[in-house]
């Protein structure tokens, strides 16, 4: 299972799953059409959780949800370790050098930042409303557990960090560009935040694996209309899975 997860996190444009003989097989999936979101669970036995799972992501978050007095998450990010920006066909993804772009502490466990990527429009909704863009920071711990930190972007002024990524934006599927260390240096930092929503969920792409800790930051970042259009043009289609039923879950804040 751990290998499958690691493979999923770094796969390009299609889901690669290792069978017992360790020969990878590739399963094509998309957001629309015959291999679109409604059909993911039927494309492969490995994707069955996409249709049978009860703790699926994304979800709609009500701002009137339970107040659980959540502890601060400690972020220690080091974006100098960002290596490549890749157009996977499913997303725009930034991978880290040597497997880590920093750390977060959640539930007294240390998670390392492996990659971050973007969805437009947002996948999670707040009080039923999509944001134009959502970033997912994907972390793994030693046991292969996953924590995703989500940041929503609202239309406004241009964002400097995104501007630096956009300089290197891979506009075509399969294209990958190297990031200059200096364009990301201002993203270093350590901070604590208690301002987030928290729930259990899944990967939002096949194989829709559950047991993922989700942290959605309350404070949105800002993106200009022109910047948003670069992401939309690079992706060529919306890449947001529809919101999934909460079932027995509670979102806390
Ligand atoms: Zn994502």
CSV table of C-alpha atoms and ligand atoms in Angstrom, one decimal:
chain,number,residue,atom,x,y,z
A,1,UNK,CA,0.0,0.0,0.0
A,2,UNK,CA,2.8,2.4,0.9
A,3,UNK,CA,4.4,1.9,-2.6
A,4,UNK,CA,1.1,2.5,-4.3
A,5,UNK,CA,0.6,5.8,-2.4
A,6,UNK,CA,4.1,7.0,-3.1
A,7,UNK,CA,3.7,6.1,-6.8
A,8,UNK,CA,0.3,7.9,-6.9
A,9,UNK,CA,1.8,11.1,-5.5
A,10,UNK,CA,4.4,11.3,-8.1
A,11,UNK,CA,2.7,9.8,-11.1
A,12,UNK,CA,2.5,11.8,-14.4
A,13,UNK,CA,-0.8,12.0,-16.3
A,14,UNK,CA,-2.1,8.6,-15.4
A,15,UNK,CA,-2.4,6.3,-12.4
A,16,UNK,CA,0.4,3.8,-12.2
A,17,UNK,CA,-0.3,0.8,-9.9
A,18,UNK,CA,2.1,-2.0,-9.2
A,19,UNK,CA,0.7,-5.5,-9.4
A,20,UNK,CA,2.3,-8.4,-7.5
A,21,UNK,CA,4.9,-8.9,-10.2
A,22,UNK,CA,5.9,-5.2,-9.7
A,23,UNK,CA,5.3,-4.5,-13.4
A,24,UNK,CA,3.5,-1.1,-13.6
A,25,UNK,CA,0.1,-1.0,-15.3
A,26,UNK,CA,-1.3,2.3,-16.3
A,27,UNK,CA,-4.9,3.2,-16.0
A,28,UNK,CA,-6.2,6.2,-17.9
A,29,UNK,CA,-8.6,8.5,-16.2
A,30,UNK,CA,-10.0,12.0,-16.9
A,31,UNK,CA,-12.4,14.5,-15.4
A,32,UNK,CA,-15.1,14.3,-18.1
A,33,UNK,CA,-16.3,11.7,-20.6
A,34,UNK,CA,-16.2,7.9,-20.5
A,35,UNK,CA,-13.3,7.8,-18.0
A,36,UNK,CA,-14.5,10.9,-16.0
A,37,UNK,CA,-15.3,11.4,-12.4
A,38,UNK,CA,-18.6,9.3,-12.5
A,39,UNK,CA,-16.7,6.3,-13.8
A,40,UNK,CA,-13.4,6.3,-11.8
A,41,UNK,CA,-14.6,3.4,-9.5
A,42,UNK,CA,-15.3,1.2,-12.5
A,43,UNK,CA,-12.0,1.8,-14.4
A,44,UNK,CA,-10.0,-0.6,-12.2
A,45,UNK,CA,-10.4,-2.8,-9.1
A,46,UNK,CA,-7.6,-0.5,-7.7
A,47,UNK,CA,-10.0,2.5,-8.0
A,48,UNK,CA,-13.0,0.8,-6.2
A,49,UNK,CA,-12.8,3.2,-3.2
A,50,UNK,CA,-13.7,6.1,-5.6
A,51,UNK,CA,-17.2,4.6,-5.6
A,52,UNK,CA,-17.5,2.6,-2.4
A,53,UNK,CA,-15.6,4.9,0.0
A,54,UNK,CA,-17.6,6.7,2.8
A,55,UNK,CA,-14.9,9.3,3.6
A,56,UNK,CA,-14.2,10.8,0.2
A,57,UNK,CA,-12.8,14.2,-0.7
A,58,UNK,CA,-13.4,16.9,-1.5
A,59,UNK,CA,-16.3,18.1,0.7
A,60,UNK,CA,-18.4,21.2,1.3
A,61,UNK,CA,-17.3,23.0,4.5
A,62,UNK,CA,-19.9,24.9,6.6
A,63,UNK,CA,-18.3,27.9,8.4
A,64,UNK,CA,-20.9,27.1,11.1
A,65,UNK,CA,-19.3,23.8,11.9
A,66,UNK,CA,-18.2,22.4,15.3
A,67,UNK,CA,-15.6,24.5,17.2
A,68,UNK,CA,-13.1,22.0,18.5
A,69,UNK,CA,-10.5,24.5,19.7
A,70,UNK,CA,-7.9,22.9,17.4
A,71,UNK,CA,-4.2,23.0,18.3
A,72,UNK,CA,-1.8,25.1,16.1
A,73,UNK,CA,-0.2,23.3,13.2
A,74,UNK,CA,3.5,24.1,13.0
A,75,UNK,CA,4.6,24.7,9.5
A,76,UNK,CA,8.3,24.7,8.6
A,77,UNK,CA,8.5,25.1,4.9
A,78,UNK,CA,11.6,25.4,2.8
A,79,UNK,CA,10.7,26.1,-0.8
A,80,UNK,CA,14.3,26.3,-1.9
A,81,UNK,CA,13.9,22.5,-2.2
A,82,UNK,CA,11.2,22.9,-5.0
A,83,UNK,CA,12.7,21.2,-8.0
A,84,UNK,CA,10.4,21.0,-11.0
A,85,UNK,CA,7.0,22.3,-12.0
A,86,UNK,CA,5.2,19.7,-14.1
A,87,UNK,CA,2.1,19.7,-16.2
A,88,UNK,CA,0.7,16.2,-15.5
A,89,UNK,CA,-2.4,16.7,-17.6
A,90,UNK,CA,-4.4,16.4,-14.4
A,91,UNK,CA,-2.8,19.2,-12.5
A,92,UNK,CA,0.1,21.7,-12.3
A,93,UNK,CA,2.5,20.1,-9.8
A,94,UNK,CA,5.7,21.2,-8.0
A,95,UNK,CA,7.9,18.4,-6.8
A,96,UNK,CA,10.5,18.8,-4.1
A,97,UNK,CA,14.2,17.9,-4.1
A,98,UNK,CA,15.2,14.9,-2.1
A,99,UNK,CA,11.7,14.2,-1.1
A,100,UNK,CA,11.0,17.0,1.3
A,101,UNK,CA,10.2,20.7,1.1
A,102,UNK,CA,9.8,21.1,4.8
A,103,UNK,CA,7.7,19.7,7.7
A,104,UNK,CA,4.5,20.0,9.6
A,105,UNK,CA,3.5,18.6,12.9
A,106,UNK,CA,0.0,17.1,13.1
A,107,UNK,CA,-1.3,14.9,15.9
A,108,UNK,CA,2.3,14.8,17.3
A,109,UNK,CA,3.4,13.2,14.0
A,110,UNK,CA,6.0,14.7,11.7
A,111,UNK,CA,4.9,14.9,8.0
A,112,UNK,CA,7.2,15.9,5.2
A,113,UNK,CA,6.1,18.1,2.2
A,114,UNK,CA,6.5,16.0,-1.0
A,115,UNK,CA,4.7,18.1,-3.6
A,116,UNK,CA,2.1,20.7,-4.1
A,117,UNK,CA,-0.4,21.1,-7.0
A,118,UNK,CA,-3.3,23.2,-8.1
A,119,UNK,CA,-7.0,22.7,-8.9
A,120,UNK,CA,-9.2,25.2,-10.8
A,121,UNK,CA,-11.9,25.7,-9.6
A,122,UNK,CA,-11.4,24.7,-6.0
A,123,UNK,CA,-12.4,21.2,-5.0
A,124,UNK,CA,-13.4,21.9,-1.5
A,125,UNK,CA,-16.2,24.4,-1.2
A,126,UNK,CA,-16.9,26.8,1.7
A,127,UNK,CA,-20.6,27.3,2.4
A,128,UNK,CA,-21.3,25.9,-1.0
A,129,UNK,CA,-19.1,28.3,-2.9
A,130,UNK,CA,-16.1,27.4,-5.1
A,131,UNK,CA,-12.9,29.5,-5.0
A,132,UNK,CA,-11.3,30.0,-8.4
A,133,UNK,CA,-8.1,28.1,-7.4
A,134,UNK,CA,-7.0,25.7,-4.7
A,135,UNK,CA,-3.5,24.5,-3.8
A,136,UNK,CA,-2.9,21.1,-2.2
A,137,UNK,CA,0.3,20.7,-0.2
A,138,UNK,CA,0.8,16.9,0.1
A,139,UNK,CA,2.7,15.5,3.1
A,140,UNK,CA,3.8,12.0,4.1
A,141,UNK,CA,5.0,10.6,7.3
A,142,UNK,CA,7.3,7.6,7.9
A,143,UNK,CA,4.4,5.3,8.0
A,144,UNK,CA,3.0,6.4,4.7
A,145,UNK,CA,0.1,8.4,6.2
A,146,UNK,CA,-0.9,11.5,4.2
A,147,UNK,CA,-1.8,15.0,5.3
A,148,UNK,CA,-3.0,17.5,2.7
A,149,UNK,CA,-3.0,21.2,3.5
A,150,UNK,CA,-5.3,23.1,1.2
A,151,UNK,CA,-5.2,26.9,0.5
A,152,UNK,CA,-7.9,28.6,-1.4
A,153,UNK,CA,-7.3,31.6,-3.6
A,154,UNK,CA,-9.8,34.4,-4.3
A,155,UNK,CA,-9.7,36.9,-7.1
A,156,UNK,CA,-7.9,40.1,-6.2
A,157,UNK,CA,-4.3,41.3,-6.5
A,158,UNK,CA,-1.6,39.2,-8.1
A,159,UNK,CA,0.3,36.8,-5.8
A,160,UNK,CA,4.0,37.0,-5.8
A,161,UNK,CA,4.6,33.3,-5.2
A,162,UNK,CA,2.3,32.3,-8.0
A,163,UNK,CA,4.0,34.9,-10.2
A,164,UNK,CA,7.3,33.1,-9.7
A,165,UNK,CA,5.7,29.8,-10.6
A,166,UNK,CA,3.9,31.2,-13.6
A,167,UNK,CA,7.3,32.4,-15.0
A,168,UNK,CA,8.1,28.7,-15.4
A,169,UNK,CA,4.6,27.4,-16.2
A,170,UNK,CA,4.6,24.3,-18.3
A,171,UNK,CA,1.8,25.0,-20.8
A,172,UNK,CA,1.6,21.5,-22.3
A,173,UNK,CA,0.7,18.1,-20.9
A,174,UNK,CA,3.8,16.2,-20.0
A,175,UNK,CA,6.0,19.3,-20.0
A,176,UNK,CA,8.2,19.9,-17.0
A,177,UNK,CA,10.3,23.0,-16.2
A,178,UNK,CA,13.1,23.5,-13.7
A,179,UNK,CA,12.5,26.1,-11.0
A,180,UNK,CA,15.1,28.6,-10.0
A,181,UNK,CA,15.9,28.4,-6.3
A,182,UNK,CA,15.9,32.2,-6.1
A,183,UNK,CA,12.4,32.7,-7.3
A,184,UNK,CA,11.1,30.7,-4.3
A,185,UNK,CA,13.4,32.0,-1.5
A,186,UNK,CA,10.8,34.3,0.0
A,187,UNK,CA,8.6,31.3,0.7
A,188,UNK,CA,10.9,30.1,3.4
A,189,UNK,CA,9.4,30.3,6.8
A,190,UNK,CA,8.0,28.9,9.9
A,191,UNK,CA,4.6,29.7,11.3
A,192,UNK,CA,1.9,28.4,13.5
A,193,UNK,CA,-1.8,28.5,12.6
A,194,UNK,CA,-5.0,27.6,14.5
A,195,UNK,CA,-7.2,29.0,11.7
A,196,UNK,CA,-8.2,26.0,9.7
A,197,UNK,CA,-10.9,23.4,9.1
A,198,UNK,CA,-10.1,19.8,9.7
A,199,UNK,CA,-11.7,16.5,8.6
A,200,UNK,CA,-10.8,13.0,7.4
A,201,UNK,CA,-11.0,12.4,3.7
A,202,UNK,CA,-9.3,10.8,0.7
A,203,UNK,CA,-7.1,11.6,-2.3
A,204,UNK,CA,-9.3,13.5,-4.7
A,205,UNK,CA,-7.9,11.6,-7.7
A,206,UNK,CA,-7.8,7.8,-8.3
A,207,UNK,CA,-7.3,5.6,-6.4
A,208,UNK,CA,-9.2,7.9,-4.0
A,209,UNK,CA,-7.4,6.3,-1.0
A,210,UNK,CA,-8.9,7.1,2.4
A,211,UNK,CA,-7.3,7.9,5.7
A,212,UNK,CA,-6.0,11.2,4.6
A,213,UNK,CA,-5.9,14.0,7.1
A,214,UNK,CA,-7.3,17.2,5.6
A,215,UNK,CA,-6.4,20.7,6.8
A,216,UNK,CA,-8.1,23.6,4.9
A,217,UNK,CA,-6.7,27.0,5.8
A,218,UNK,CA,-9.4,29.6,6.6
A,219,UNK,CA,-7.5,32.6,5.2
A,220,UNK,CA,-7.5,32.6,1.4
A,221,UNK,CA,-4.7,33.9,-0.7
A,222,UNK,CA,-5.2,36.3,-3.6
A,223,UNK,CA,-4.8,35.6,-7.3
A,224,UNK,CA,-5.3,38.1,-10.2
A,225,UNK,CA,-7.6,37.3,-13.1
A,226,UNK,CA,-4.5,37.2,-15.4
A,227,UNK,CA,-2.7,34.7,-13.2
A,228,UNK,CA,-5.8,32.5,-12.9
A,229,UNK,CA,-6.0,32.5,-16.7
A,230,UNK,CA,-2.5,31.1,-17.0
A,231,UNK,CA,-3.4,28.1,-14.8
A,232,UNK,CA,-6.6,27.6,-16.8
A,233,UNK,CA,-4.8,27.8,-20.1
A,234,UNK,CA,-2.1,25.3,-18.9
A,235,UNK,CA,-4.7,22.8,-17.6
A,236,UNK,CA,-7.0,23.3,-20.5
A,237,UNK,CA,-10.0,21.9,-18.5
A,238,UNK,CA,-11.4,22.2,-15.0
A,239,UNK,CA,-9.7,19.6,-12.7
A,240,UNK,CA,-12.0,19.6,-9.7
A,241,UNK,CA,-13.7,16.4,-8.5
A,242,UNK,CA,-17.3,17.2,-7.3
A,243,UNK,CA,-17.9,17.5,-3.5
A,244,UNK,CA,-18.6,14.1,-1.9
A,245,UNK,CA,-21.1,13.3,0.9
A,246,UNK,CA,-19.8,13.8,4.5
A,247,UNK,CA,-21.7,10.7,5.7
A,248,UNK,CA,-20.7,10.1,9.4
A,249,UNK,CA,-17.9,12.7,9.3
A,250,UNK,CA,-17.8,16.0,11.2
A,251,UNK,CA,-15.8,19.0,10.0
A,252,UNK,CA,-14.2,20.8,12.9
A,253,UNK,CA,-12.6,24.2,13.2
B,1,LIG,ZN1,-5.3,17.9,-5.2
